[in-house]
């Protein structure tokens, strides 16, 4: 079997990774606040005080993993079923969290040199 044929078979056997549905970051921010996500993850995804929730800014991960964690969380995160957070609200929250931008590195800030 050639390498190309083997690679094609492996790729065909892997499940497709779904892209996130369209979401609105502004509505996502409102849903993030309304559902009290900020109490553990901080208002900008920086993580909570005294380890109450992990940092999610700049590393939100793939859509499917995000949905899995929200709907069927690991550890102490509360579960958010569709009855509490609709699929569109979840897509909006994902858009909001994905919109966080990194600030400059400390070495790139003249005042800190």
Short mmCIF file of C-alpha atoms in Angstrom, two decimals:
data_model
loop_
_atom_site.label_atom_id
_atom_site.label_comp_id
_atom_site.label_asym_id
_atom_site.label_seq_id
_atom_site.Cartn_x
_atom_site.Cartn_y
_atom_site.Cartn_z
CA UNK A 1 0.00 0.00 0.00
CA UNK A 2 1.41 3.38 -0.94
CA UNK A 3 1.83 6.14 1.62
CA UNK A 4 -0.65 8.36 -0.23
CA UNK A 5 -3.33 5.66 -0.22
CA UNK A 6 -2.71 4.94 3.47
CA UNK A 7 -2.95 8.65 4.31
CA UNK A 8 -6.20 8.96 2.36
CA UNK A 9 -7.70 5.97 4.20
CA UNK A 10 -6.69 7.35 7.59
CA UNK A 11 -8.13 10.80 6.80
CA UNK A 12 -11.39 9.28 5.58
CA UNK A 13 -11.70 7.26 8.80
CA UNK A 14 -11.26 10.28 11.09
CA UNK A 15 -14.38 12.17 12.07
CA UNK A 16 -14.65 15.64 10.61
CA UNK A 17 -14.03 18.49 13.02
CA UNK A 18 -16.96 20.83 12.87
CA UNK A 19 -16.43 24.54 12.55
CA UNK A 20 -18.20 26.72 15.07
CA UNK A 21 -21.54 28.01 13.89
CA UNK A 22 -21.74 31.75 13.28
CA UNK A 23 -21.86 33.65 16.54
CA UNK A 24 -22.03 37.28 17.60
CA UNK A 25 -19.36 38.36 20.09
CA UNK A 26 -21.48 41.21 21.50
CA UNK A 27 -24.39 38.88 22.23
CA UNK A 28 -21.84 36.37 23.51
CA UNK A 29 -20.50 38.86 26.03
CA UNK A 30 -24.04 39.46 27.29
CA UNK A 31 -24.68 35.70 27.55
CA UNK A 32 -21.28 35.18 29.26
CA UNK A 33 -22.31 37.71 31.90
CA UNK A 34 -25.94 36.56 32.17
CA UNK A 35 -24.92 32.93 32.72
CA UNK A 36 -22.30 34.05 35.25
CA UNK A 37 -19.36 32.50 33.38
CA UNK A 38 -17.31 35.50 34.51
CA UNK A 39 -17.58 34.49 38.16
CA UNK A 40 -15.13 31.64 37.56
CA UNK A 41 -13.38 32.59 34.31
CA UNK A 42 -13.09 36.37 34.77
CA UNK A 43 -14.67 39.02 32.56
CA UNK A 44 -11.93 38.65 29.95
CA UNK A 45 -11.34 34.92 30.32
CA UNK A 46 -8.29 35.49 32.51
CA UNK A 47 -9.32 32.89 35.08
CA UNK A 48 -10.82 33.32 38.49
CA UNK A 49 -9.37 34.41 41.79
CA UNK A 50 -7.83 31.70 43.95
CA UNK A 51 -8.22 29.12 41.19
CA UNK A 52 -12.02 29.26 40.98
CA UNK A 53 -11.92 28.71 37.22
CA UNK A 54 -9.25 28.22 34.57
CA UNK A 55 -8.05 30.85 32.13
CA UNK A 56 -9.88 30.40 28.84
CA UNK A 57 -8.62 33.50 27.04
CA UNK A 58 -6.40 32.87 24.02
CA UNK A 59 -6.85 29.09 24.29
CA UNK A 60 -10.55 28.39 23.93
CA UNK A 61 -9.86 25.28 21.86
CA UNK A 62 -11.97 23.77 19.10
CA UNK A 63 -15.74 24.25 18.96
CA UNK A 64 -16.54 20.59 19.64
CA UNK A 65 -14.38 20.54 22.76
CA UNK A 66 -15.94 23.78 23.98
CA UNK A 67 -19.45 22.35 23.58
CA UNK A 68 -18.44 19.11 25.31
CA UNK A 69 -17.00 21.00 28.27
CA UNK A 70 -20.04 23.27 28.65
CA UNK A 71 -22.65 20.54 28.19
CA UNK A 72 -20.80 17.72 30.02
CA UNK A 73 -18.08 19.38 32.11
CA UNK A 74 -15.16 17.79 33.83
CA UNK A 75 -14.33 18.59 37.42
CA UNK A 76 -16.40 21.22 39.23
CA UNK A 77 -17.81 23.34 36.41
CA UNK A 78 -21.61 23.37 36.44
CA UNK A 79 -23.39 21.74 33.51
CA UNK A 80 -25.17 24.04 31.06
CA UNK A 81 -27.74 21.97 29.13
CA UNK A 82 -29.58 23.33 26.09
CA UNK A 83 -32.52 24.22 28.34
CA UNK A 84 -30.32 26.76 30.16
CA UNK A 85 -28.02 27.90 27.35
CA UNK A 86 -29.40 27.56 23.83
CA UNK A 87 -27.10 26.43 21.01
CA UNK A 88 -27.07 29.95 19.50
CA UNK A 89 -26.16 31.48 22.86
CA UNK A 90 -23.33 28.96 23.14
CA UNK A 91 -22.10 29.90 19.65
CA UNK A 92 -22.24 33.56 20.67
CA UNK A 93 -20.27 32.87 23.87
CA UNK A 94 -17.70 30.96 21.82
CA UNK A 95 -17.42 33.94 19.45
CA UNK A 96 -16.92 36.27 22.44
CA UNK A 97 -14.27 34.12 24.10
CA UNK A 98 -12.54 33.56 20.74
CA UNK A 99 -12.38 37.32 20.19
CA UNK A 100 -10.03 37.96 23.12
CA UNK A 101 -6.71 39.32 21.90
CA UNK A 102 -3.36 38.96 23.56
CA UNK A 103 -1.61 42.03 24.83
CA UNK A 104 2.05 42.71 24.08
CA UNK A 105 4.79 40.74 25.82
CA UNK A 106 6.41 42.51 28.75
CA UNK A 107 9.69 42.66 26.82
CA UNK A 108 7.92 44.65 24.08
CA UNK A 109 6.64 47.36 26.46
CA UNK A 110 9.23 50.16 26.64
CA UNK A 111 8.24 51.24 30.15
CA UNK A 112 8.99 47.76 31.47
CA UNK A 113 12.48 47.52 29.96
#
